Amino acid sequence: MTTLTELDLTDATAFVRHDAYEFWRQVRKSRPVYWHEGDPGFWVVARHADVLACYADVRSLSSARGTVLDVLLSGGDSAGGKMLAVTDRPRHRELRNLMLRAFSPRVLGAVEQKIWERTSRLIKSVTRQGEFDFAAEVAEHIPMNTICDLLSIPEADREKLLRWNKLALSSEDAESDRLDSLEARNELIGYFMDLARHRRADPGDDVISMIATAEVGDGPLTLEEVALNCYSLVLGGDESSRVSAICAVKTFAEHPAQWRALREGASEIDTAVEEVLRWATPARHFARTAIRDMEIGGRRVRAGDIVTLWNTSANNDEEVFDRPRRFDPARSPNKHLSFGHGPHFCVGAFLGRAELRALLSALTESVDGIEVCGEPTPIYSNFLNGYSSLPVDFR
Ligand code: HEM
């Protein structure tokens, strides 16, 4: 069994090699807030109540240096103060109000309609065709196209955006190169800068034109800010949704009785979506930096300390979830923290949920049984949780 001292949370392979759920169960029980040694070290927060309180406490915990452990350990996020997710109040509120305009009911309605059409088409195309990779043939095509629909990105550019984003964020092989990843991020931002420049000069009725021409605080955003905030939608919405969809299929394949119940209408799609999100917990953690001395779960945290909030642990806290390692699509209430909480709560939650709803609906309509035909490929990351390939057969 994994002991507490064994697990190095900075190691991208730690959770592939060890049983994360058993590790976090022990942490919650024996030292729910602890200092992880390192250079620099950081705080680890494991209980649901403490993680929730930290997400809400934007007066003491800042996002501006970065919100992902690796980024904080390597010196901080260069987009701090410019990109929504890594900005603090009061600028965060201004940017968030602007970004929320991108998610107006009119825009979302049209994007959601396309999600349903695309998902249903993709599921029909793979059903009864024998073994295929669900990640490559279905999951990969939904989230990026959704964000591209939201931003009115030309079809011809979408393939390359997906490729760059995969390189920029996930570590599909344990050896993946940091430089490639930085280059891909720069390509993406450069792409959005060009688009922002064109749409500012010749605005249309689309979200990038809206962001590029809006007045925020003292005036319009710089082109770099427009680009970073468009990129933040890709960053926030592509991989998280992709791994959730993969997890949904894998989990229902492993739980045939729950799959039958969903198909027969004995459990609701909406509660199943929430349970998939809890089960998948796509972002294992988010991180903050303390900007004043504070206490978390009785431990003294000093200004400047890095604080990591472990969603994987919070979403399996037995204080909040009855038998947390039971996959229960009818679970209600389901207070998972997969979308975070408080002022930085995911702006794409509606779309993330809509994608899973469309997937489960399309599957229940046309698929009798799901069989996993080979080993799925795990993602090596202490941030992103899930699989990058899933060989399956839909009958
Ligand atoms: C924020 C998860 C889908 C865009 C967040 C946060 C989480 C999260 C946990 C909070 C981060 C923090 O507190 O530091 C997820 C999951 C998704 C998903 C699990 C899918 C299942 C999306 C989609 C989009 C998106 C589809 C865009 C279309 C964002 C943005 C933020 C954010 C821009 C920053 C919000 C802010 O700081 O105010 N997401 N997300 N996400 N998400 Fe998502």
mmCIF file of C-alpha atoms in Angstrom, residues 23 36 57 76 86 93 109 124 142 151 164 183 231 245 253 262 266 289 294 304 331 336 350 353 361 366 369:
data_model
loop_
_atom_site.group_PDB
_atom_site.id
_atom_site.type_symbol
_atom_site.label_atom_id
_atom_site.label_comp_id
_atom_site.label_asym_id
_atom_site.label_seq_id
_atom_site.Cartn_x
_atom_site.Cartn_y
_atom_site.Cartn_z
ATOM 1 C CA PHE A 23 -3.349 7.814 -0.987
ATOM 2 C CA HIS A 36 5.069 19.027 0.931
ATOM 3 C CA ASP A 57 -11.037 32.982 -0.082
ATOM 4 C CA GLY A 76 4.936 31.697 -12.187
ATOM 5 C CA VAL A 86 -4.737 34.027 -13.436
ATOM 6 C CA ARG A 93 -14.232 40.907 -12.062
ATOM 7 C CA GLY A 109 -28.080 28.097 -27.561
ATOM 8 C CA LYS A 124 -23.701 6.968 -35.230
ATOM 9 C CA ILE A 142 -16.210 17.672 -29.723
ATOM 10 C CA LEU A 151 -15.142 31.889 -31.215
ATOM 11 C CA TRP A 164 -0.912 22.770 -30.594
ATOM 12 C CA GLU A 183 6.510 26.585 -28.559
ATOM 13 C CA TYR A 231 -6.597 31.040 -25.535
ATOM 14 C CA ALA A 245 -16.054 12.209 -22.244
ATOM 15 C CA ALA A 253 -18.260 0.152 -19.783
ATOM 16 C CA LEU A 262 -29.356 4.849 -17.582
ATOM 17 C CA ALA A 266 -33.997 4.376 -14.139
ATOM 18 C CA THR A 289 -0.375 31.728 -3.563
ATOM 19 C CA MET A 294 -3.683 32.778 7.223
ATOM 20 C CA GLY A 304 4.101 33.832 -0.212
ATOM 21 C CA ARG A 331 -26.187 10.377 -6.730
ATOM 22 C CA HIS A 336 -18.309 17.855 -6.494
ATOM 23 C CA PHE A 350 -22.610 25.080 -18.974
ATOM 24 C CA ARG A 353 -22.143 19.802 -18.945
ATOM 25 C CA SER A 361 -28.057 10.973 -24.663
ATOM 26 C CA SER A 366 -28.006 3.968 -30.075
ATOM 27 C CA GLY A 369 -23.385 -2.236 -24.685
#
